[in-house]
Amino acid sequence: MSHDQDDPTLHPEVQMSTSQGYFSGFAISSILMLAATFLVTSHAVPPFGLLMVISACAGMAIIAQIYFLLHIDVSEHNIWNTVALVLFIPLFLITIGLTWWMFSQLYLHTMIMPGMTH
């Protein structure tokens, strides 16, 4: 395989990377994770609301990491990275969903004894 250039710093993905972008992604993700941790430890929100807030923080942290750290967007030179991410998301959700289902069924079959009430 031959390349037109030998300088790896001329590659478009390398050209997009900046220390400010990496720091922004890291800082935003860290702040969101600290906020979620604080809400869990302080019990400031009811359980279902806490689940929604943690999910929102996680979703925003994932978007920040995808954009700032991985530089995935809809530009033409990133199209295959974007396609790979879009195809990965359903597999990830199926894996998480099946894991949740497996452990909920395991709990029902092993931890709840007949005649026991919650």
Coordinates of C-alpha atoms in Angstrom, one line a residue:
M1 CA 0.0 0.0 0.0
S2 CA 1.5 3.3 -1.0
H3 CA 0.7 6.7 0.4
D4 CA 1.0 10.0 -1.2
Q5 CA 2.7 11.5 1.8
D6 CA 5.0 10.3 4.5
D7 CA 4.1 12.9 7.1
P8 CA 1.4 11.5 9.5
T9 CA 0.6 15.0 10.9
L10 CA -0.9 15.9 7.5
H11 CA -3.7 13.3 8.0
P12 CA -7.2 15.0 8.4
E13 CA -7.9 13.3 11.7
V14 CA -4.6 14.5 13.1
Q15 CA -5.3 18.0 11.8
M16 CA -8.6 18.1 13.7
S17 CA -7.1 17.2 17.1
T18 CA -6.4 20.1 19.5
S19 CA -5.5 20.1 23.1
Q20 CA -8.4 22.5 23.7
G21 CA -10.8 20.0 22.2
Y22 CA -9.5 17.1 24.2
F23 CA -9.5 19.1 27.4
S24 CA -13.1 20.3 26.7
G25 CA -14.3 16.8 26.2
F26 CA -12.6 15.5 29.3
A27 CA -13.8 18.5 31.4
I28 CA -17.4 18.3 30.3
S29 CA -17.5 14.5 30.9
S30 CA -15.9 14.9 34.3
I31 CA -18.3 17.6 35.4
L32 CA -21.3 15.6 34.3
M33 CA -20.0 12.5 36.1
L34 CA -19.3 14.5 39.3
A35 CA -22.8 16.0 39.1
A36 CA -24.3 12.5 38.8
T37 CA -22.2 11.3 41.7
F38 CA -23.2 14.2 43.9
L39 CA -26.9 13.6 43.2
V40 CA -26.5 9.9 44.1
T41 CA -24.7 10.6 47.4
S42 CA -26.9 13.4 48.5
H43 CA -30.2 11.7 47.7
A44 CA -31.5 15.0 46.4
V45 CA -33.9 13.4 43.8
P46 CA -36.4 10.6 44.1
P47 CA -35.3 7.3 42.7
F48 CA -37.0 7.5 39.3
G49 CA -36.0 11.1 38.8
L50 CA -32.4 10.2 39.8
L51 CA -32.4 7.5 37.1
M52 CA -33.5 10.0 34.5
V53 CA -31.0 12.6 35.6
I54 CA -28.1 10.0 35.6
S55 CA -29.2 8.8 32.2
A56 CA -29.3 12.4 30.9
C57 CA -25.8 13.1 32.3
A58 CA -24.5 9.9 30.8
G59 CA -26.0 10.7 27.4
M60 CA -24.5 14.2 27.4
A61 CA -21.1 12.8 28.5
I62 CA -21.2 10.3 25.7
I63 CA -22.1 13.0 23.1
A64 CA -19.3 15.2 24.4
Q65 CA -16.8 12.3 24.2
I66 CA -17.9 11.4 20.7
Y67 CA -17.6 15.0 19.4
F68 CA -14.6 16.3 21.3
L69 CA -12.5 13.2 21.9
L70 CA -13.3 11.0 18.9
H71 CA -14.1 13.8 16.5
I72 CA -17.1 12.0 15.0
D73 CA -19.4 14.2 13.1
V74 CA -21.2 14.1 9.7
S75 CA -18.4 15.5 7.6
E76 CA -17.3 13.6 4.5
H77 CA -13.9 12.5 5.8
N78 CA -15.5 11.0 8.9
I79 CA -18.3 9.2 7.2
W80 CA -17.1 5.6 7.9
N81 CA -16.5 6.4 11.6
T82 CA -20.0 7.8 11.8
V83 CA -21.5 4.8 10.1
A84 CA -19.6 2.5 12.4
L85 CA -20.9 4.3 15.4
V86 CA -24.5 4.3 14.1
L87 CA -24.2 0.5 13.5
F88 CA -22.6 0.0 16.9
I89 CA -25.4 1.7 18.9
P90 CA -28.1 -0.9 18.4
L91 CA -25.7 -3.7 19.4
F92 CA -24.7 -1.8 22.5
L93 CA -28.4 -1.2 23.5
I94 CA -29.3 -4.9 22.8
T95 CA -26.3 -6.0 25.0
I96 CA -27.4 -3.7 27.8
G97 CA -31.1 -4.7 27.5
L98 CA -30.3 -8.4 27.5
T99 CA -28.0 -8.0 30.5
W100 CA -30.7 -6.2 32.4
W101 CA -33.3 -8.8 31.4
M102 CA -31.0 -11.7 32.4
F103 CA -30.2 -10.2 35.9
S104 CA -33.8 -9.3 36.6
Q105 CA -34.9 -12.9 35.8
L106 CA -32.0 -14.3 37.8
Y107 CA -33.2 -12.1 40.8
L108 CA -36.8 -13.3 40.4
H109 CA -35.7 -17.0 40.3
T110 CA -33.1 -17.0 43.0
M111 CA -33.7 -14.1 45.5
I112 CA -37.4 -14.2 46.0
M113 CA -38.7 -17.1 48.0
P114 CA -42.3 -18.3 47.7
G115 CA -44.6 -16.6 50.1
M116 CA -42.2 -13.7 50.7
T117 CA -43.5 -10.2 50.3
H118 CA -41.6 -7.0 49.5

